PDB file of C-alpha atoms in Angstrom:
ATOM      1  CA  MET X 257    -137.322  38.967  32.426  1.00 72.00           C
ATOM      2  CA  THR X 258    -140.049  39.617  29.826  1.00 92.00           C
ATOM      3  CA  THR X 259    -142.418  37.264  28.258  1.00 97.00           C
ATOM      4  CA  ILE X 260    -142.056  37.574  24.435  1.00 98.00           C
ATOM      5  CA  GLY X 261    -143.975  36.072  21.711  1.00 98.00           C
ATOM      6  CA  ILE X 262    -142.576  35.719  18.177  1.00 98.00           C
ATOM      7  CA  LEU X 263    -144.884  35.167  15.393  1.00 98.00           C
ATOM      8  CA  GLY X 264    -143.242  33.432  12.550  1.00 97.00           C
ATOM      9  CA  ALA X 265    -140.754  30.423  12.797  1.00 95.00           C
ATOM     10  CA  GLY X 266    -138.643  31.162   9.670  1.00 95.00           C
ATOM     11  CA  ARG X 267    -134.802  32.283   9.925  1.00 94.00           C
ATOM     12  CA  VAL X 268    -135.762  35.680  11.553  1.00 97.00           C
ATOM     13  CA  GLY X 269    -137.921  34.357  14.259  1.00 97.00           C
ATOM     14  CA  ILE X 270    -135.695  31.466  15.177  1.00 95.00           C
ATOM     15  CA  ASN X 271    -132.960  33.782  15.290  1.00 96.00           C
ATOM     16  CA  LEU X 272    -134.504  36.208  17.499  1.00 97.00           C
ATOM     17  CA  ALA X 273    -135.921  33.712  19.764  1.00 96.00           C
ATOM     18  CA  GLY X 274    -132.536  32.125  20.465  1.00 94.00           C
ATOM     19  CA  LYS X 275    -130.823  35.218  21.462  1.00 96.00           C
ATOM     20  CA  LEU X 276    -133.690  36.813  23.526  1.00 97.00           C
ATOM     21  CA  SER X 277    -133.905  33.391  25.271  1.00 95.00           C
ATOM     22  CA  ALA X 278    -130.286  33.511  26.034  1.00 94.00           C
ATOM     23  CA  ALA X 279    -130.623  37.107  27.255  1.00 95.00           C
ATOM     24  CA  GLY X 280    -133.066  35.670  29.958  1.00 94.00           C
ATOM     25  CA  HIS X 281    -136.450  36.229  28.686  1.00 96.00           C
ATOM     26  CA  HIS X 282    -139.190  33.764  28.278  1.00 96.00           C
ATOM     27  CA  VAL X 283    -139.839  33.359  24.771  1.00 97.00           C
ATOM     28  CA  THR X 284    -142.544  31.601  22.754  1.00 97.00           C
ATOM     29  CA  LEU X 285    -142.213  30.911  18.936  1.00 97.00           C
ATOM     30  CA  GLY X 286    -145.609  30.951  17.468  1.00 96.00           C
ATOM     31  CA  SER X 287    -146.207  29.228  14.239  1.00 94.00           C
ATOM     32  CA  ARG X 288    -148.880  27.371  12.138  1.00 89.00           C
ATOM     33  CA  ASN X 289    -147.341  23.841  13.020  1.00 89.00           C
ATOM     34  CA  PRO X 290    -145.974  24.218  16.582  1.00 88.00           C
ATOM     35  CA  GLU X 291    -145.150  20.514  16.671  1.00 89.00           C
ATOM     36  CA  GLY X 292    -143.199  20.671  13.580  1.00 88.00           C
ATOM     37  CA  THR X 293    -141.414  23.952  14.610  1.00 89.00           C
ATOM     38  CA  ALA X 294    -140.623  22.398  17.936  1.00 87.00           C
ATOM     39  CA  ALA X 295    -138.967  19.320  16.154  1.00 85.00           C
ATOM     40  CA  ARG X 296    -136.933  21.412  13.863  1.00 85.00           C
ATOM     41  CA  THR X 297    -135.566  23.704  16.385  1.00 84.00           C
ATOM     42  CA  ALA X 298    -134.830  21.030  19.030  1.00 76.00           C
ATOM     43  CA  GLY X 299    -131.240  21.253  20.421  1.00 66.00           C
ATOM     44  CA  PRO X 300    -129.016  19.643  23.265  1.00 56.00           C
ATOM     45  CA  ALA X 301    -130.942  19.860  26.719  1.00 46.00           C
ATOM     46  CA  SER X 302    -128.116  22.045  27.942  1.00 42.00           C
ATOM     47  CA  GLN X 303    -128.907  24.834  25.577  1.00 55.00           C
ATOM     48  CA  ILE X 304    -131.295  27.828  26.458  1.00 59.00           C
ATOM     49  CA  ALA X 305    -134.592  26.989  24.840  1.00 82.00           C
ATOM     50  CA  PHE X 306    -137.642  28.451  23.914  1.00 92.00           C
ATOM     51  CA  ALA X 307    -141.268  27.298  24.017  1.00 94.00           C
ATOM     52  CA  CYS X 308    -143.401  26.700  20.827  1.00 95.00           C
ATOM     53  CA  ALA X 309    -147.029  27.240  20.370  1.00 96.00           C
ATOM     54  CA  ASP X 310    -149.713  28.226  17.695  1.00 97.00           C
ATOM     55  CA  GLN X 311    -149.793  31.863  16.994  1.00 97.00           C
ATOM     56  CA  ARG X 312    -152.915  32.864  18.788  1.00 97.00           C
ATOM     57  CA  THR X 313    -151.661  31.335  22.054  1.00 97.00           C
ATOM     58  CA  THR X 314    -148.245  32.983  21.480  1.00 98.00           C
ATOM     59  CA  ALA X 315    -149.854  36.509  21.041  1.00 98.00           C
ATOM     60  CA  ARG X 316    -152.196  35.975  24.048  1.00 97.00           C
ATOM     61  CA  SER X 317    -149.571  34.680  26.395  1.00 97.00           C
ATOM     62  CA  ALA X 318    -146.834  37.210  25.736  1.00 98.00           C
ATOM     63  CA  ASP X 319    -146.147  40.863  27.127  1.00 96.00           C
ATOM     64  CA  ILE X 320    -144.503  41.920  23.813  1.00 98.00           C
ATOM     65  CA  VAL X 321    -144.942  40.388  20.501  1.00 98.00           C
ATOM     66  CA  ILE X 322    -142.607  40.447  17.523  1.00 98.00           C
ATOM     67  CA  ASN X 323    -144.082  39.916  14.022  1.00 98.00           C
ATOM     68  CA  ALA X 324    -141.649  37.931  11.942  1.00 98.00           C
ATOM     69  CA  THR X 325    -144.185  36.679   9.576  1.00 97.00           C
ATOM     70  CA  PRO X 326    -143.965  37.156   5.901  1.00 95.00           C
ATOM     71  CA  GLY X 327    -144.710  40.847   5.298  1.00 96.00           C
ATOM     72  CA  ASP X 328    -147.059  40.335   2.274  1.00 95.00           C
ATOM     73  CA  SER X 329    -149.452  38.353   4.760  1.00 96.00           C
ATOM     74  CA  SER X 330    -148.836  40.064   7.924  1.00 98.00           C
ATOM     75  CA  LEU X 331    -151.546  42.344   7.943  1.00 98.00           C
ATOM     76  CA  GLU X 332    -154.186  39.725   7.508  1.00 97.00           C
ATOM     77  CA  ARG X 333    -152.531  37.225  10.055  1.00 97.00           C
ATOM     78  CA  LEU X 334    -152.187  40.036  12.718  1.00 98.00           C
ATOM     79  CA  THR X 335    -155.640  41.580  12.203  1.00 98.00           C
ATOM     80  CA  ASP X 336    -157.183  38.266  12.993  1.00 98.00           C
ATOM     81  CA  LEU X 337    -155.171  38.401  16.535  1.00 98.00           C
ATOM     82  CA  ARG X 338    -156.489  41.847  17.262  1.00 98.00           C
ATOM     83  CA  THR X 339    -158.104  40.792  20.573  1.00 98.00           C
ATOM     84  CA  GLU X 340    -154.888  38.849  21.642  1.00 98.00           C
ATOM     85  CA  LEU X 341    -152.608  41.970  20.758  1.00 98.00           C
ATOM     86  CA  SER X 342    -154.811  44.507  22.540  1.00 98.00           C
ATOM     87  CA  GLY X 343    -152.762  46.661  24.734  1.00 97.00           C
ATOM     88  CA  LYS X 344    -149.418  45.193  23.952  1.00 98.00           C
ATOM     89  CA  ILE X 345    -146.196  46.311  22.200  1.00 98.00           C
ATOM     90  CA  LEU X 346    -145.793  44.820  18.624  1.00 98.00           C
ATOM     91  CA  ILE X 347    -142.476  45.031  17.226  1.00 98.00           C
ATOM     92  CA  ASP X 348    -142.652  44.737  13.535  1.00 98.00           C
ATOM     93  CA  VAL X 349    -139.479  43.317  11.807  1.00 98.00           C
ATOM     94  CA  SER X 350    -141.065  42.483   8.526  1.00 98.00           C
ATOM     95  CA  ASN X 351    -140.964  44.145   5.081  1.00 97.00           C
ATOM     96  CA  ALA X 352    -144.061  43.890   2.801  1.00 97.00           C
ATOM     97  CA  THR X 353    -143.022  43.291  -0.779  1.00 96.00           C
ATOM     98  CA  ARG X 354    -144.043  41.180  -3.628  1.00 93.00           C
ATOM     99  CA  ASP X 355    -141.434  38.761  -4.756  1.00 86.00           C
ATOM    100  CA  ALA X 356    -139.552  39.276  -8.027  1.00 84.00           C
ATOM    101  CA  ALA X 357    -139.085  36.497 -10.558  1.00 80.00           C
ATOM    102  CA  ASP X 358    -135.937  35.255  -8.901  1.00 85.00           C
ATOM    103  CA  GLY X 359    -137.680  34.995  -5.536  1.00 85.00           C
ATOM    104  CA  LEU X 360    -135.770  38.108  -3.984  1.00 89.00           C
ATOM    105  CA  PRO X 361    -137.986  41.154  -2.720  1.00 91.00           C
ATOM    106  CA  GLY X 362    -139.737  43.084  -5.413  1.00 91.00           C
ATOM    107  CA  ASP X 363    -142.232  46.051  -5.332  1.00 94.00           C
ATOM    108  CA  LEU X 364    -143.474  47.229  -2.153  1.00 97.00           C
ATOM    109  CA  CYS X 365    -146.993  46.187  -1.042  1.00 97.00           C
ATOM    110  CA  TYR X 366    -148.021  49.621   0.262  1.00 97.00           C
ATOM    111  CA  PRO X 367    -146.444  52.295  -1.636  1.00 95.00           C
ATOM    112  CA  GLY X 368    -146.903  55.677  -0.069  1.00 95.00           C
ATOM    113  CA  SER X 369    -147.427  53.836   3.185  1.00 98.00           C
ATOM    114  CA  SER X 370    -145.820  51.010   5.165  1.00 98.00           C
ATOM    115  CA  LEU X 371    -146.700  47.725   6.667  1.00 98.00           C
ATOM    116  CA  ALA X 372    -146.122  49.393  10.044  1.00 98.00           C
ATOM    117  CA  GLU X 373    -148.678  51.959   9.445  1.00 98.00           C
ATOM    118  CA  GLN X 374    -151.227  49.540   8.241  1.00 98.00           C
ATOM    119  CA  LEU X 375    -150.879  47.495  11.273  1.00 98.00           C
ATOM    120  CA  GLN X 376    -151.103  50.534  13.561  1.00 98.00           C
ATOM    121  CA  ALA X 377    -154.393  51.355  11.800  1.00 98.00           C
ATOM    122  CA  ALA X 378    -155.816  47.927  11.966  1.00 98.00           C
ATOM    123  CA  LEU X 379    -154.850  47.678  15.598  1.00 98.00           C
ATOM    124  CA  PRO X 380    -155.353  50.751  17.305  1.00 98.00           C
ATOM    125  CA  ASP X 381    -155.279  49.305  20.765  1.00 98.00           C
ATOM    126  CA  THR X 382    -151.729  48.008  19.922  1.00 98.00           C
ATOM    127  CA  HIS X 383    -148.547  49.947  20.170  1.00 98.00           C
ATOM    128  CA  VAL X 384    -146.659  49.245  17.015  1.00 98.00           C
ATOM    129  CA  VAL X 385    -142.938  49.781  16.801  1.00 99.00           C
ATOM    130  CA  LYS X 386    -140.871  49.243  13.651  1.00 98.00           C
ATOM    131  CA  THR X 387    -137.303  48.177  13.807  1.00 98.00           C
ATOM    132  CA  LEU X 388    -134.612  45.810  12.648  1.00 98.00           C
ATOM    133  CA  ASN X 389    -136.091  45.552   9.123  1.00 98.00           C
ATOM    134  CA  THR X 390    -133.219  47.044   7.226  1.00 97.00           C
ATOM    135  CA  MET X 391    -130.692  44.455   7.442  1.00 97.00           C
ATOM    136  CA  LEU X 392    -130.325  40.691   6.808  1.00 96.00           C
ATOM    137  CA  PHE X 393    -131.670  38.626   9.878  1.00 96.00           C
ATOM    138  CA  MET X 394    -128.249  37.385  11.079  1.00 96.00           C
ATOM    139  CA  VAL X 395    -127.337  41.099  11.812  1.00 98.00           C
ATOM    140  CA  MET X 396    -130.432  41.610  14.014  1.00 98.00           C
ATOM    141  CA  THR X 397    -128.743  39.471  16.738  1.00 97.00           C
ATOM    142  CA  ALA X 398    -125.068  40.219  16.077  1.00 97.00           C
ATOM    143  CA  PRO X 399    -124.474  43.688  14.991  1.00 98.00           C
ATOM    144  CA  GLU X 400    -120.930  43.669  16.227  1.00 97.00           C
ATOM    145  CA  THR X 401    -120.004  41.200  13.374  1.00 96.00           C
ATOM    146  CA  LEU X 402    -120.096  44.018  10.827  1.00 97.00           C
ATOM    147  CA  ALA X 403    -116.912  45.807  10.108  1.00 95.00           C
ATOM    148  CA  THR X 404    -119.048  49.122   9.928  1.00 94.00           C
ATOM    149  CA  PRO X 405    -121.485  49.625  12.978  1.00 95.00           C
ATOM    150  CA  PRO X 406    -124.751  49.269  11.808  1.00 97.00           C
ATOM    151  CA  THR X 407    -127.945  51.365  12.485  1.00 98.00           C
ATOM    152  CA  ALA X 408    -131.158  50.203  14.100  1.00 98.00           C
ATOM    153  CA  TYR X 409    -134.009  52.546  13.248  1.00 98.00           C
ATOM    154  CA  LEU X 410    -137.193  52.908  15.417  1.00 98.00           C
ATOM    155  CA  SER X 411    -140.429  54.122  14.271  1.00 98.00           C
ATOM    156  CA  GLY X 412    -143.598  54.298  16.530  1.00 98.00           C
ATOM    157  CA  ASP X 413    -146.401  56.751  17.912  1.00 98.00           C
ATOM    158  CA  ASP X 414    -145.748  55.578  21.660  1.00 98.00           C
ATOM    159  CA  GLU X 415    -142.421  56.845  23.214  1.00 97.00           C
ATOM    160  CA  HIS X 416    -142.714  54.572  26.174  1.00 98.00           C
ATOM    161  CA  ALA X 417    -143.195  51.512  23.669  1.00 98.00           C
ATOM    162  CA  LYS X 418    -140.082  52.730  22.009  1.00 98.00           C
ATOM    163  CA  ARG X 419    -138.075  53.003  25.244  1.00 98.00           C
ATOM    164  CA  THR X 420    -139.115  49.339  25.885  1.00 98.00           C
ATOM    165  CA  VAL X 421    -137.893  48.094  22.637  1.00 98.00           C
ATOM    166  CA  THR X 422    -134.711  50.049  22.866  1.00 98.00           C
ATOM    167  CA  GLY X 423    -134.033  47.986  26.060  1.00 97.00           C
ATOM    168  CA  LEU X 424    -134.636  44.766  24.065  1.00 98.00           C
ATOM    169  CA  LEU X 425    -132.402  45.851  21.174  1.00 98.00           C
ATOM    170  CA  GLY X 426    -129.759  46.154  23.890  1.00 98.00           C
ATOM    171  CA  ASP X 427    -130.224  42.424  24.809  1.00 97.00           C
ATOM    172  CA  LEU X 428    -129.706  41.732  21.174  1.00 98.00           C
ATOM    173  CA  GLY X 429    -126.321  43.593  21.239  1.00 97.00           C
ATOM    174  CA  TRP X 430    -127.244  47.123  19.806  1.00 98.00           C
ATOM    175  CA  GLN X 431    -125.445  50.040  21.519  1.00 97.00           C
ATOM    176  CA  PRO X 432    -127.719  52.917  22.444  1.00 96.00           C
ATOM    177  CA  GLU X 433    -125.662  55.197  20.102  1.00 96.00           C
ATOM    178  CA  ARG X 434    -126.472  53.004  16.903  1.00 97.00           C
ATOM    179  CA  ILE X 435    -130.204  53.156  17.666  1.00 98.00           C
ATOM    180  CA  GLU X 436    -131.894  55.983  15.639  1.00 98.00           C
ATOM    181  CA  ASN X 437    -135.546  57.134  16.921  1.00 98.00           C
ATOM    182  CA  LEU X 438    -137.092  58.473  13.599  1.00 98.00           C
ATOM    183  CA  GLY X 439    -140.314  59.696  15.066  1.00 98.00           C
ATOM    184  CA  ASP X 440    -143.847  58.414  14.669  1.00 98.00           C
ATOM    185  CA  ILE X 441    -145.149  55.487  12.730  1.00 98.00           C
ATOM    186  CA  THR X 442    -145.287  57.288   9.568  1.00 98.00           C
ATOM    187  CA  THR X 443    -141.432  57.363   9.350  1.00 98.00           C
ATOM    188  CA  ALA X 444    -141.469  53.434   8.939  1.00 98.00           C
ATOM    189  CA  ARG X 445    -142.280  54.010   5.017  1.00 98.00           C
ATOM    190  CA  ALA X 446    -138.680  55.315   4.783  1.00 97.00           C
ATOM    191  CA  THR X 447    -137.212  52.375   6.336  1.00 98.00           C
ATOM    192  CA  GLU X 448    -139.394  49.998   4.623  1.00 98.00           C
ATOM    193  CA  ALA X 449    -138.471  51.593   1.358  1.00 97.00           C
ATOM    194  CA  MET X 450    -134.811  50.669   1.989  1.00 96.00           C
ATOM    195  CA  ILE X 451    -135.743  46.898   1.149  1.00 95.00           C
ATOM    196  CA  LEU X 452    -135.715  48.114  -2.603  1.00 95.00           C
ATOM    197  CA  LEU X 453    -131.919  48.193  -2.183  1.00 94.00           C
ATOM    198  CA  VAL X 454    -131.609  44.590  -0.977  1.00 92.00           C
ATOM    199  CA  PRO X 455    -132.269  42.454  -4.008  1.00 92.00           C
ATOM    200  CA  HIS X 456    -129.584  44.561  -6.060  1.00 93.00           C
ATOM    201  CA  ILE X 457    -127.098  43.963  -3.132  1.00 93.00           C
ATOM    202  CA  LEU X 458    -127.689  40.235  -2.944  1.00 92.00           C
ATOM    203  CA  ARG X 459    -127.619  39.750  -6.740  1.00 92.00           C
ATOM    204  CA  ARG X 460    -124.118  41.379  -6.780  1.00 94.00           C
ATOM    205  CA  HIS X 461    -122.602  40.039  -3.567  1.00 93.00           C
ATOM    206  CA  GLY X 462    -124.655  37.011  -2.523  1.00 92.00           C
ATOM    207  CA  PHE X 463    -126.232  36.274   0.975  1.00 90.00           C
ATOM    208  CA  LYS X 464    -123.703  38.053   3.004  1.00 94.00           C
ATOM    209  CA  PRO X 465    -124.534  39.996   6.327  1.00 96.00           C
ATOM    210  CA  PHE X 466    -125.175  43.623   5.755  1.00 95.00           C
ATOM    211  CA  ALA X 467    -127.238  46.581   6.933  1.00 97.00           C
ATOM    212  CA  VAL X 468    -128.563  49.935   5.615  1.00 94.00           C
ATOM    213  CA  SER X 469    -126.861  52.366   8.065  1.00 93.00           C
ATOM    214  CA  LEU X 470    -126.280  55.864   9.062  1.00 92.00           C
ATOM    215  CA  ALA X 471    -122.858  57.166   8.695  1.00 89.00           C
ATOM    216  CA  ARG X 472    -121.679  60.183  10.790  1.00 84.00           C
TER     217      ARG X 472
END
């Protein structure tokens, strides 16, 4: 069992919290309004549950932290948690974009770079690993539901951290052969740029599960 803190209580964070809790991990969901989050996510007592706390407490108490905050504000939020994140693995699943007029993802916030690279530079004592940012949130925890097996990409400077994250991906249902280790943190700019496909797909097909995958 690993103690996991998830920053961000939107659909991505709640989805990951439920699946990782069910896999046996101790999960805390961190938000700016933990009482409201607890009320919103409460279920029957028989369900495997996760705790709710503020984001600083969540980051401080976890062994591994997942960034599921909105990507356009992640850098500022997580830089403020530098002390709490020191020495820990930070799994970044967010994409940093500016919203288009219809509310869908627009231009990249860090062209020529990536949110993951910006986080690693701002948090030098934290091991940042980028993954799960090339799919809709429901695929993150149920890759087997797509007709074509999806790919989860990994980017990060620390190989031990990436092996740890690979184990967590297995708990989410990802088979080892569908996990692609791209290399160091600079490779995250490639997967983050894939977000530019997403608004076009959503406008044509609606909000249906999909992932940007590597076919062999």
